[in-house]
Amino acid sequence: MATPRESEEAGHARYTYRLRLSSADRKALLGEWDRCRWVWNQCAAESRAAHKAEEKCGPARLDKMLTGWRAEHEWLGEGASVPQQQIIRDFARSRAKALKDIKARVPVRQRAGMPRFKKKDFAGPTLNYTRRGFRLKDGRLHLAGGVVLTVVWSRGLPADPSSVRIYRDSLGHWYASFVVPSETQPLPATGRCIGIDWGVKETATTTSDTHDLPYSGHGKKAAGRLTRYQRMMARRKPQRGQAASKGYRTAKRQAAKVHKKVARQREDTARKWAKSVVRDHDRLAVEDFRPKFLAKSTMARKAADAAISATKQALIHMARKHGRQLDLVHPAHTTMDCGHCGARTKHALPLSERTYTCTACGAVSPRDKNSARVMLVRAGLNPAGADRVRPGGPPVRRRREPGIPLLQEAEESRFIAAIDSRLAFGEEGGRGRGRRADDTGPY
């Protein structure tokens, strides 16, 4: 089944297809992977030796070493050079990221570690081929080295691919992931905008009731079966140095099936919801929420099941695909600001409090709905009734999409709104009623 996903590179997308392999094809791919894994481990060893000798060890030097390795080892020279060169590129990229984090003094728990050795039983096979290492002929995939694979073409490729990645998942299924240039598919203009706030009780709360995304609970529904298979694995766990029994391997495969199904359900739910939001709205103000901290809280299991980060990425990719404008709003104080007048409460509301009551204008609304409205206000998409907005505030990260101009800063409207808010607060006359609209000092 083809699953198009946005690539890390701008302007490209991945289309993944299932592969049907014979025993000979599977043996050939595993042989290529063993050679690439050996090259990776050699790169790791040379990198450590160069570090001790205070020498540089970049991809150019490793490429020269690869030429010597292929001449020295006949079994290594029998494999294709393209995937071996690409794994050197991957190693160099991983090492450069680790050195960059060290130089930037990133905390140890957050920095990317130096590349380690790949063990045979733990590293999944992954082969990368550039354009000169593969070709498509008569619907079949021809790889360098004489390997011919059968692809399940569930849909056609929109353009000629520039590279392909061959990998195996936890169930033993093989896939081919093609990188093709992405093309914007514009949708009809609607003239509507929407604000989106992320949460745990509801995965996404929006300013439109029909586009709220409730907690699906796919992992919660599959927890019973997963617990059963995990207990089977615990009872049959082999001793160190012993081969796993057939019962252990069967239980492990069943557990992997459950995990795979839940992941696909989450991805399907996220993509369908993102498509409906992008289809019905031209402009999106999305909270730039990063739920990594939830993994250390009591909401870790439910937050992981909600897949907030994956859902946000699906929304970003869908907006880029269809040329919609999307603004990422900083999440600071979004639960304390009022979406109607812009005032801020003097204390944070408890998590158990689901209703937001503004201490300045007296507006009462559900807490998450108010936060979603704050996204619109901060992004400059002032809805009807939100004419009193405090100037300044946390920054808004804007994504420039092709064919869609960025929102204007609307400095004049903000200045007028600040004056209106100042007059409104002056008429109230009470101290301790929230921050003044003209107060632009530190929070």
mmCIF file of N, CA, C and O in Angstrom, residues 247-284:
data_model
loop_
_atom_site.group_PDB
_atom_site.id
_atom_site.type_symbol
_atom_site.label_atom_id
_atom_site.label_comp_id
_atom_site.label_asym_id
_atom_site.label_seq_id
_atom_site.Cartn_x
_atom_site.Cartn_y
_atom_site.Cartn_z
ATOM 1 N N GLY A 247 7.720 -20.733 20.536
ATOM 2 C CA GLY A 247 6.636 -20.015 21.206
ATOM 3 C C GLY A 247 6.987 -18.568 21.473
ATOM 4 O O GLY A 247 6.142 -17.673 21.343
ATOM 5 N N TYR A 248 8.242 -18.305 21.850
ATOM 6 C CA TYR A 248 8.671 -16.924 22.088
ATOM 7 C C TYR A 248 8.644 -16.122 20.796
ATOM 8 O O TYR A 248 8.166 -14.978 20.775
ATOM 9 N N ARG A 249 9.129 -16.691 19.711
ATOM 10 C CA ARG A 249 9.152 -15.983 18.434
ATOM 11 C C ARG A 249 7.730 -15.713 17.933
ATOM 12 O O ARG A 249 7.437 -14.642 17.373
ATOM 13 N N THR A 250 6.816 -16.683 18.165
ATOM 14 C CA THR A 250 5.427 -16.481 17.758
ATOM 15 C C THR A 250 4.775 -15.349 18.551
ATOM 16 O O THR A 250 4.093 -14.486 17.986
ATOM 17 N N ALA A 251 4.984 -15.343 19.873
ATOM 18 C CA ALA A 251 4.411 -14.287 20.714
ATOM 19 C C ALA A 251 5.001 -12.926 20.358
ATOM 20 O O ALA A 251 4.293 -11.904 20.342
ATOM 21 N N LYS A 252 6.295 -12.903 20.044
ATOM 22 C CA LYS A 252 6.938 -11.636 19.674
ATOM 23 C C LYS A 252 6.354 -11.093 18.377
ATOM 24 O O LYS A 252 6.122 -9.884 18.250
ATOM 25 N N ARG A 253 6.103 -11.979 17.434
ATOM 26 C CA ARG A 253 5.523 -11.541 16.171
ATOM 27 C C ARG A 253 4.089 -11.041 16.356
ATOM 28 O O ARG A 253 3.689 -10.048 15.746
ATOM 29 N N GLN A 254 3.317 -11.709 17.200
ATOM 30 C CA GLN A 254 1.944 -11.263 17.458
ATOM 31 C C GLN A 254 1.931 -9.895 18.137
ATOM 32 O O GLN A 254 1.101 -9.033 17.808
ATOM 33 N N ALA A 255 2.857 -9.668 19.082
ATOM 34 C CA ALA A 255 2.945 -8.355 19.723
ATOM 35 C C ALA A 255 3.336 -7.270 18.710
ATOM 36 O O ALA A 255 2.809 -6.153 18.745
ATOM 37 N N ALA A 256 4.249 -7.605 17.804
ATOM 38 C CA ALA A 256 4.641 -6.641 16.779
ATOM 39 C C ALA A 256 3.472 -6.327 15.852
ATOM 40 O O ALA A 256 3.312 -5.187 15.401
ATOM 41 N N LYS A 257 2.631 -7.319 15.564
ATOM 42 C CA LYS A 257 1.443 -7.085 14.744
ATOM 43 C C LYS A 257 0.496 -6.096 15.398
ATOM 44 O O LYS A 257 -0.065 -5.205 14.746
ATOM 45 N N VAL A 258 0.294 -6.251 16.706
ATOM 46 C CA VAL A 258 -0.602 -5.333 17.426
ATOM 47 C C VAL A 258 -0.041 -3.916 17.379
ATOM 48 O O VAL A 258 -0.774 -2.946 17.128
ATOM 49 N N HIS A 259 1.255 -3.765 17.636
ATOM 50 C CA HIS A 259 1.875 -2.441 17.592
ATOM 51 C C HIS A 259 1.737 -1.825 16.206
ATOM 52 O O HIS A 259 1.437 -0.627 16.067
ATOM 53 N N LYS A 260 1.952 -2.617 15.171
ATOM 54 C CA LYS A 260 1.868 -2.114 13.809
ATOM 55 C C LYS A 260 0.449 -1.663 13.468
ATOM 56 O O LYS A 260 0.243 -0.618 12.838
ATOM 57 N N LYS A 261 -0.531 -2.437 13.883
ATOM 58 C CA LYS A 261 -1.922 -2.079 13.594
ATOM 59 C C LYS A 261 -2.306 -0.773 14.279
ATOM 60 O O LYS A 261 -2.964 0.097 13.681
ATOM 61 N N VAL A 262 -1.902 -0.617 15.539
ATOM 62 C CA VAL A 262 -2.221 0.611 16.274
ATOM 63 C C VAL A 262 -1.547 1.810 15.616
ATOM 64 O O VAL A 262 -2.165 2.879 15.474
ATOM 65 N N ALA A 263 -0.293 1.653 15.184
ATOM 66 C CA ALA A 263 0.408 2.758 14.531
ATOM 67 C C ALA A 263 -0.290 3.153 13.229
ATOM 68 O O ALA A 263 -0.423 4.346 12.925
ATOM 69 N N ARG A 264 -0.754 2.177 12.483
ATOM 70 C CA ARG A 264 -1.453 2.492 11.235
ATOM 71 C C ARG A 264 -2.806 3.140 11.502
ATOM 72 O O ARG A 264 -3.236 4.026 10.753
ATOM 73 N N GLN A 265 -3.489 2.716 12.552
ATOM 74 C CA GLN A 265 -4.763 3.349 12.893
ATOM 75 C C GLN A 265 -4.558 4.814 13.278
ATOM 76 O O GLN A 265 -5.340 5.684 12.874
ATOM 77 N N ARG A 266 -3.522 5.090 14.057
ATOM 78 C CA ARG A 266 -3.237 6.470 14.443
ATOM 79 C C ARG A 266 -2.901 7.314 13.221
ATOM 80 O O ARG A 266 -3.374 8.448 13.088
ATOM 81 N N GLU A 267 -2.092 6.763 12.318
ATOM 82 C CA GLU A 267 -1.718 7.504 11.114
ATOM 83 C C GLU A 267 -2.933 7.765 10.231
ATOM 84 O O GLU A 267 -3.094 8.864 9.691
ATOM 85 N N ASP A 268 -3.795 6.782 10.103
ATOM 86 C CA ASP A 268 -4.986 6.950 9.273
ATOM 87 C C ASP A 268 -5.919 7.999 9.862
ATOM 88 O O ASP A 268 -6.451 8.857 9.144
ATOM 89 N N THR A 269 -6.124 7.954 11.178
ATOM 90 C CA THR A 269 -6.982 8.950 11.830
ATOM 91 C C THR A 269 -6.419 10.359 11.674
ATOM 92 O O THR A 269 -7.158 11.313 11.390
ATOM 93 N N ALA A 270 -5.106 10.500 11.857
ATOM 94 C CA ALA A 270 -4.480 11.823 11.752
ATOM 95 C C ALA A 270 -4.588 12.374 10.340
ATOM 96 O O ALA A 270 -4.899 13.558 10.150
ATOM 97 N N ARG A 271 -4.360 11.551 9.332
ATOM 98 C CA ARG A 271 -4.389 12.031 7.955
ATOM 99 C C ARG A 271 -5.813 12.418 7.526
ATOM 100 O O ARG A 271 -6.011 13.425 6.843
ATOM 101 N N LYS A 272 -6.799 11.629 7.915
ATOM 102 C CA LYS A 272 -8.179 11.954 7.549
ATOM 103 C C LYS A 272 -8.626 13.253 8.212
ATOM 104 O O LYS A 272 -9.289 14.093 7.583
ATOM 105 N N TRP A 273 -8.261 13.428 9.491
ATOM 106 C CA TRP A 273 -8.655 14.663 10.185
ATOM 107 C C TRP A 273 -7.918 15.869 9.579
ATOM 108 O O TRP A 273 -8.536 16.924 9.368
ATOM 109 N N ALA A 274 -6.626 15.711 9.299
ATOM 110 C CA ALA A 274 -5.872 16.822 8.713
ATOM 111 C C ALA A 274 -6.434 17.204 7.349
ATOM 112 O O ALA A 274 -6.521 18.393 7.021
ATOM 113 N N LYS A 275 -6.841 16.227 6.559
ATOM 114 C CA LYS A 275 -7.391 16.541 5.241
ATOM 115 C C LYS A 275 -8.700 17.316 5.363
ATOM 116 O O LYS A 275 -8.964 18.257 4.603
ATOM 117 N N SER A 276 -9.555 16.938 6.327
ATOM 118 C CA SER A 276 -10.820 17.655 6.498
ATOM 119 C C SER A 276 -10.594 19.095 6.953
ATOM 120 O O SER A 276 -11.281 20.015 6.503
ATOM 121 N N VAL A 277 -9.597 19.306 7.838
ATOM 122 C CA VAL A 277 -9.309 20.663 8.315
ATOM 123 C C VAL A 277 -8.753 21.523 7.184
ATOM 124 O O VAL A 277 -9.172 22.677 6.989
ATOM 125 N N VAL A 278 -7.812 20.983 6.417
ATOM 126 C CA VAL A 278 -7.196 21.745 5.339
ATOM 127 C C VAL A 278 -8.192 21.996 4.208
ATOM 128 O O VAL A 278 -8.168 23.055 3.569
ATOM 129 N N ARG A 279 -9.087 21.065 3.959
ATOM 130 C CA ARG A 279 -10.057 21.238 2.880
ATOM 131 C C ARG A 279 -11.056 22.354 3.188
ATOM 132 O O ARG A 279 -11.498 23.074 2.288
ATOM 133 N N ASP A 280 -11.409 22.538 4.459
ATOM 134 C CA ASP A 280 -12.456 23.492 4.823
ATOM 135 C C ASP A 280 -11.934 24.843 5.281
ATOM 136 O O ASP A 280 -12.729 25.733 5.568
ATOM 137 N N HIS A 281 -10.605 25.024 5.374
ATOM 138 C CA HIS A 281 -10.065 26.287 5.885
ATOM 139 C C HIS A 281 -8.848 26.694 5.063
ATOM 140 O O HIS A 281 -8.036 25.846 4.671
ATOM 141 N N ASP A 282 -8.721 27.999 4.837
ATOM 142 C CA ASP A 282 -7.586 28.536 4.095
ATOM 143 C C ASP A 282 -6.392 28.828 4.985
ATOM 144 O O ASP A 282 -5.251 28.694 4.563
ATOM 145 N N ARG A 283 -6.644 29.241 6.212
ATOM 146 C CA ARG A 283 -5.580 29.652 7.119
ATOM 147 C C ARG A 283 -5.728 28.910 8.438
ATOM 148 O O ARG A 283 -6.814 28.802 8.983
ATOM 149 N N LEU A 284 -4.591 28.424 8.952
ATOM 150 C CA LEU A 284 -4.591 27.612 10.157
ATOM 151 C C LEU A 284 -3.608 28.209 11.157
ATOM 152 O O LEU A 284 -2.449 28.490 10.817
#
